[in-house]
Short mmCIF file of C-alpha atoms and ligand atoms in Angstrom, two decimals:
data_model
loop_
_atom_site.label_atom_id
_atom_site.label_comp_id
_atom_site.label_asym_id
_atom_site.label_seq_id
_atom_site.Cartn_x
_atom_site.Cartn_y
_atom_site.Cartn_z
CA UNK A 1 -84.09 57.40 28.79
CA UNK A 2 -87.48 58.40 30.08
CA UNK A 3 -88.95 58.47 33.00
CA UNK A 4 -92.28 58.74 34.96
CA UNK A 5 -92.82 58.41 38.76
CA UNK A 6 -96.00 58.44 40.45
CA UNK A 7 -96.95 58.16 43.96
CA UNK A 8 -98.18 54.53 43.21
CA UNK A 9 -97.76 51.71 40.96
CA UNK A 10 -101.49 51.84 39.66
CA UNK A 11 -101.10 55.51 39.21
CA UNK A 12 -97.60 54.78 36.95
CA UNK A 13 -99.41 51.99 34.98
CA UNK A 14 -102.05 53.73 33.98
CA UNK A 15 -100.12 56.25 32.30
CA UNK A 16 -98.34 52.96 30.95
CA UNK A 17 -101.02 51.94 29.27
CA UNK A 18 -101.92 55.57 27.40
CA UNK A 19 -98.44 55.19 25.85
CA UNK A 20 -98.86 52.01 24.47
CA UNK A 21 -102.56 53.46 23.32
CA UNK A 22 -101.00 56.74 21.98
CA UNK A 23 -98.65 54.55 20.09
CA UNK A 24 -100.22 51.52 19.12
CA UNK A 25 -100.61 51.16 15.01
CA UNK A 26 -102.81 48.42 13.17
CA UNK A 27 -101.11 44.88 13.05
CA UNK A 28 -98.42 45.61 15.61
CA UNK A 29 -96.33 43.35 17.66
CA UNK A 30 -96.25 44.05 20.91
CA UNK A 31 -93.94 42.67 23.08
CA UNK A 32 -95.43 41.21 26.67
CA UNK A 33 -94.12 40.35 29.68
CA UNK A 34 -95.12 38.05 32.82
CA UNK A 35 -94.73 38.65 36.20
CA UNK A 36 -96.46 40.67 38.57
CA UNK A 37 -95.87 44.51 37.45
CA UNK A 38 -96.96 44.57 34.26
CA UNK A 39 -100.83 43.16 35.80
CA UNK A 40 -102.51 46.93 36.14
CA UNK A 41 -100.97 47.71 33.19
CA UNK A 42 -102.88 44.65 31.29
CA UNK A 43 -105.74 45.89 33.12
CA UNK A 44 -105.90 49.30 32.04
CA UNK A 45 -105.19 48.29 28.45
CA UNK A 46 -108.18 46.19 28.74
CA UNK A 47 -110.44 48.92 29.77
CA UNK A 48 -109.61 51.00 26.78
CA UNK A 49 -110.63 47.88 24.77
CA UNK A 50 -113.74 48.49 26.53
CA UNK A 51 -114.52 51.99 26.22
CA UNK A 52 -113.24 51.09 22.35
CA UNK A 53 -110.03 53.43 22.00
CA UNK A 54 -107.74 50.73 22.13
CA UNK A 55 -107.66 46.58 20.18
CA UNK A 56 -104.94 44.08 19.38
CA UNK A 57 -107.34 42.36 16.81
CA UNK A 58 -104.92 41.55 14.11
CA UNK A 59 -102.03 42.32 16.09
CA UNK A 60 -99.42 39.70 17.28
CA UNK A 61 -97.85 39.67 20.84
CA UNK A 62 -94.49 38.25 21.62
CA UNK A 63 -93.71 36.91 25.11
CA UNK A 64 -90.42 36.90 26.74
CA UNK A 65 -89.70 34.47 27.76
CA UNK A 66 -91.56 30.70 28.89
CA UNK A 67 -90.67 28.02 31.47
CA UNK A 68 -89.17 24.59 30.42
CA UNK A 69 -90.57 21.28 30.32
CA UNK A 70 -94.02 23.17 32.36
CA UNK A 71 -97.13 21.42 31.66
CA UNK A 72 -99.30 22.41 29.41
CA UNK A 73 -102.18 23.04 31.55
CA UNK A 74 -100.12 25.02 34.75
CA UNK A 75 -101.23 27.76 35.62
CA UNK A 76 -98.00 29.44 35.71
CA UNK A 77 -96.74 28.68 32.21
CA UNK A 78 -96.41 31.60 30.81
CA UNK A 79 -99.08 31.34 27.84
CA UNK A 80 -101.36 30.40 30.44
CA UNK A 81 -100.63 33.89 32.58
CA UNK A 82 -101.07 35.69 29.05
CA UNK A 83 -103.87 34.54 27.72
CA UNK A 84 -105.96 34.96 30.79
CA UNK A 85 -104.72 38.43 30.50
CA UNK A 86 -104.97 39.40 26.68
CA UNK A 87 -106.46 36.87 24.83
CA UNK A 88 -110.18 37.26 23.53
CA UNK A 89 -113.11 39.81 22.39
CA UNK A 90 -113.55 41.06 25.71
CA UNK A 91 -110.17 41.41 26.92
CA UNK A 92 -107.97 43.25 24.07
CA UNK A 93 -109.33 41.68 21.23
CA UNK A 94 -106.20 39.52 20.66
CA UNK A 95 -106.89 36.14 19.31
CA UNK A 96 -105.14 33.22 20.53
CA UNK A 97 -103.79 32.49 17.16
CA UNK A 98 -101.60 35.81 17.59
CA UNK A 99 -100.48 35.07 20.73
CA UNK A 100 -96.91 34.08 20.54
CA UNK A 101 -94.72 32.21 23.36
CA UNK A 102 -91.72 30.14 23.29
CA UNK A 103 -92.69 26.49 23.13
CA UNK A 104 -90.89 25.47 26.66
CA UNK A 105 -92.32 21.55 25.67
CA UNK A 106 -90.28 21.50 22.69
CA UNK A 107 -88.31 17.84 22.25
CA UNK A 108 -85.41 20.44 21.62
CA UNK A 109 -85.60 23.73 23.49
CA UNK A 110 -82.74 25.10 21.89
CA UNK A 111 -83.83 24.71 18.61
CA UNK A 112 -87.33 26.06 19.72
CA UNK A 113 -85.21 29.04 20.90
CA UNK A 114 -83.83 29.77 17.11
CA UNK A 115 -86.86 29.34 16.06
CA UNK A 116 -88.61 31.52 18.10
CA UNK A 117 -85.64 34.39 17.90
CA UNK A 118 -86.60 33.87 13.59
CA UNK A 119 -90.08 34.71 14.26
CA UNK A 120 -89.71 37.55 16.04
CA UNK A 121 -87.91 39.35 12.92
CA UNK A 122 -86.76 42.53 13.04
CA UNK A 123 -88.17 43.23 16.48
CA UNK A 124 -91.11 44.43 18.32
CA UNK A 125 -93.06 47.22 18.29
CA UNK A 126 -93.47 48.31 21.65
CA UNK A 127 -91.81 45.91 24.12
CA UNK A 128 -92.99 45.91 27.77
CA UNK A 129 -90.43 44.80 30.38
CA UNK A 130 -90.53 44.11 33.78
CA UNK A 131 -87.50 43.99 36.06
CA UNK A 132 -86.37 41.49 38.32
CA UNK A 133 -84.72 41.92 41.98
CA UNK A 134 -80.79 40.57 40.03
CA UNK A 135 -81.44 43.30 37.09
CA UNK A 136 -82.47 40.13 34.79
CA UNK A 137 -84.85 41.17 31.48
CA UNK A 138 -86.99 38.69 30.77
CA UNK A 139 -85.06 35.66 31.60
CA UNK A 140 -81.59 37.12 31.17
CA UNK A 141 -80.05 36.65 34.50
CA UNK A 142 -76.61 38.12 35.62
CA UNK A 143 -73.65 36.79 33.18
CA UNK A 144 -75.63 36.60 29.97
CA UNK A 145 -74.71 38.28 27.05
CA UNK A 146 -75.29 41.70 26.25
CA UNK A 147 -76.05 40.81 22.49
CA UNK A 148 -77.52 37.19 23.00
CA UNK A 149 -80.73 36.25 20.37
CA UNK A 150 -83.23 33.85 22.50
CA UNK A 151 -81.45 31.27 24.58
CA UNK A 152 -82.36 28.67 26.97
CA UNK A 153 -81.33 29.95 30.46
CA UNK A 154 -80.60 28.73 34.06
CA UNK A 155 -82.62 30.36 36.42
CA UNK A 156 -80.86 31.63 39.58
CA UNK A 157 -81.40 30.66 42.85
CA UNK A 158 -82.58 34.43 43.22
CA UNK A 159 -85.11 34.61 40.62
CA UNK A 160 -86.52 30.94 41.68
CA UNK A 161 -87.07 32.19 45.24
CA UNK A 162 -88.71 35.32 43.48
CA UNK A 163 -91.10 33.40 41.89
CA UNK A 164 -92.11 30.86 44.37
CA UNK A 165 -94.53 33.17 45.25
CA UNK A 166 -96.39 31.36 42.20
CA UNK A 167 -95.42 27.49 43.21
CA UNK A 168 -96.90 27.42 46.30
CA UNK A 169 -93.99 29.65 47.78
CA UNK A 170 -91.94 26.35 47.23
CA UNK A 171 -89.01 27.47 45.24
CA UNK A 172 -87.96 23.71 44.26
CA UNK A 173 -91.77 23.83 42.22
CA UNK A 174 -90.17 26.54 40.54
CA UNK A 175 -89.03 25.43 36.71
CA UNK A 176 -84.65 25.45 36.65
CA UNK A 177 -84.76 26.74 33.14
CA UNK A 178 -86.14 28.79 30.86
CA UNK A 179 -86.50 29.75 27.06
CA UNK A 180 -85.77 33.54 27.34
CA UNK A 181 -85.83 36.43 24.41
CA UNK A 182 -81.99 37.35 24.73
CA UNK A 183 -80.80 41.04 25.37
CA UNK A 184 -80.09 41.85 21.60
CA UNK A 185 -83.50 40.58 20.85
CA UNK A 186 -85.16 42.62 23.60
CA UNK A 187 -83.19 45.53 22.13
CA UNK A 188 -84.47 45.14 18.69
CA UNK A 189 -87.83 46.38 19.87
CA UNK A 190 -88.12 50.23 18.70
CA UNK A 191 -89.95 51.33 21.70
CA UNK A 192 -89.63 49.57 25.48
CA UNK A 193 -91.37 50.54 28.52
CA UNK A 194 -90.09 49.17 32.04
CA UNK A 195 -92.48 49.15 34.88
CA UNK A 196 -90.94 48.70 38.53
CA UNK A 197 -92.33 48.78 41.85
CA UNK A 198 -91.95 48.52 44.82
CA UNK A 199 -88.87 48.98 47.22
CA UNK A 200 -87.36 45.29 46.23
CA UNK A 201 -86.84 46.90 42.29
CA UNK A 202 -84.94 50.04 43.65
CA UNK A 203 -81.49 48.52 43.41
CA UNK A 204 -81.79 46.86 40.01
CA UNK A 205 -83.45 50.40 38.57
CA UNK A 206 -80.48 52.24 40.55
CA UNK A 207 -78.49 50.07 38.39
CA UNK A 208 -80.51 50.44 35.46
CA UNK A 209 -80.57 53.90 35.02
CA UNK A 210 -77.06 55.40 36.66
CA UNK A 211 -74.80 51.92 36.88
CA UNK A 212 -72.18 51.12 34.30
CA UNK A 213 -73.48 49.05 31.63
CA UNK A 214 -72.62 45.40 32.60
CA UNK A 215 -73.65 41.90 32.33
CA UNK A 216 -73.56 41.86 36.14
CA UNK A 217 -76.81 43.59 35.36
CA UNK A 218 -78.49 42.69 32.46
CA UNK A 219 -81.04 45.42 32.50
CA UNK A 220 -78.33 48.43 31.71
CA UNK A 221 -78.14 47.34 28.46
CA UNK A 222 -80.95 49.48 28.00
CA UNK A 223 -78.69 52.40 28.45
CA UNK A 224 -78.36 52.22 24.53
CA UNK A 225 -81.61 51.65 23.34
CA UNK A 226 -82.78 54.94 22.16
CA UNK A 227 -86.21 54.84 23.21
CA UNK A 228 -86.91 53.83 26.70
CA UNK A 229 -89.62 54.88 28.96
CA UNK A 230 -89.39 53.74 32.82
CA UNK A 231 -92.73 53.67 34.56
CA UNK A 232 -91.70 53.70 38.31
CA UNK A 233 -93.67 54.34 41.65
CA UNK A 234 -92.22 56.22 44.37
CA UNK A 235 -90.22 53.19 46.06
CA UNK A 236 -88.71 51.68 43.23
CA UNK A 237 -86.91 55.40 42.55
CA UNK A 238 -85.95 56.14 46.27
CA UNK A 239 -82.00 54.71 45.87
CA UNK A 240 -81.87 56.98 42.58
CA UNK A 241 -78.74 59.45 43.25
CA UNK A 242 -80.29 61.36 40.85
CA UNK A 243 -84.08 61.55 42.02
CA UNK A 244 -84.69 65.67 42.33
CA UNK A 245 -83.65 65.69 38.82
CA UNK A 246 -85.54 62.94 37.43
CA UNK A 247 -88.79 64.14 39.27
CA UNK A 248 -88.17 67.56 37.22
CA UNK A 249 -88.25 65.70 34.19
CA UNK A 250 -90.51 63.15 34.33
CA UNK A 251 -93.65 63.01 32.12
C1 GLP B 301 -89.97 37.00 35.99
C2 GLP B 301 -90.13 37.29 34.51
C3 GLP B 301 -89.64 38.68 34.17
C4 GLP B 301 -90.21 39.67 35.16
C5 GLP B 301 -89.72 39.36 36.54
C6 GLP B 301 -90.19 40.33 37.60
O1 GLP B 301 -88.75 36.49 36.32
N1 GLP B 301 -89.46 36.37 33.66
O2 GLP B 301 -90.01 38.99 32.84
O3 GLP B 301 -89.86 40.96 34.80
O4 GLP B 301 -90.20 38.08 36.86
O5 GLP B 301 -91.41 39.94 38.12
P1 GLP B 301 -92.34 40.83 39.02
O6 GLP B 301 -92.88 41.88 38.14
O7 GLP B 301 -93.40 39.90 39.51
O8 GLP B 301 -91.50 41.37 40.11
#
């Protein structure tokens, strides 16, 4: 595993973005996450589409993960939050067409799940993660299997408090479940980033980078992927046992 700690989060995602610049090929799927963390990222890729070193024209992108039974038009479904972010000429050059999300309005979200977990192949690209406050991965909360293909999930009480921030800090608004990439999906990508920030991530990364690998928290089954990058800021790494170390290594 990687890692790279700045001082701040827009510093970290900035050198987020060069990575997925450096590595980005023609037609590539690129895996993309919601959430809050990943935003500067989003908006540093898109001023490399501007200054013309970086497009996703005729590349696909592969969301997470996508609430159920959302309406179409919320602002908070997730192909909502991701096409405002990605989708056109003068934002990364990704058309909508390419834009890929689980279809949370499906008459059957588990079969939407399968179907979704089919299209998605033999993986991503480049995957970008965030990382939630319970170690979840996209949707995966604590319990889920380590090898699951795309599932729909129960949010926990957790993660809907987390995310009232985005209902109206009401976390009944919040959707109870979820169509979700599972954790052997997520670790079919061949390269992942993680961005985390912020003092409320610096248990989950503890676990993430020096806990035993454990469904307890999803996120350490990144311990074997063999290409991980973590983008952290400084208070997302301060429980880290290891932190002298990992400064003297980071990129
Ligand atoms: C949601 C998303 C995750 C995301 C997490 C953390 O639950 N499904 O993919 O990583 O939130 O969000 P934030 O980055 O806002 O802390």
């Amino acid at each position: 595993m990687k890692i790279v700690i700045r001082e701040s989060a827009d510093e970290a995602s900035k050198i987020a973005a060069q990575h997925i610049v450096d590595k980005a090929t023609p037609g590539m799927k690129l895996g993309v996450a919601t959430g809050s963390s990943p935003l500067p990222l989003y908006k540093y890729l898109r001023e490399a589409r501007a200054e013309g070193t970086f497009s996703l024209r005729g590349s696909t992108a592969w969301a997470l993960d996508e609430y159920v039974g959302i309406p179409a038009d919320h602002e908070e479904r997730y192909r909502n939050v991701l096409r405002r972010e990605l989708v056109g000429d003068d934002r990364t050059g990704l058309f909508e067409e390419d834009l890929h999300t689980p279809d949370g309005l499906a008459e059957n979200p588990h079969l939407a799940a399968a179907e979704y977990d089919r299209e998605i192949g033999d993986g991503v690209d480049i995957q970008i993660l965030g990382l939630g406050q319970n170690g979840h991965i996209g949707f995966n909360e604590p319990a889920s299997s380590l090898s699951s293909r795309t599932h729909v999930d129960v949010l926990t009480k957790t993660t809907r408090q987390d995310n009232a921030r985005f209902f109206d800090g009401n976390p009944d608004l919040v959707p109870s479940h979820c169509i979700t990439q599972g954790l052997g999906t997520i670790m079919s990508a061949k390269d992942i980033i993680v961005v985390a920030f912020g003092e409320t991530k610096a248990r989950a990364l503890k676990q993430l980078m020096e806990g035993g690998v454990s469904q307890r928290w999803p996120a350490t089954v990144l311990q074997h992927h063999p290409s991980v990058t973590i983008f952290a800021d400084k208070d997302a790494v301060s429980q880290l046992e290891l932190l002298t170390y990992y400064r003297q290594i980071s990129l």
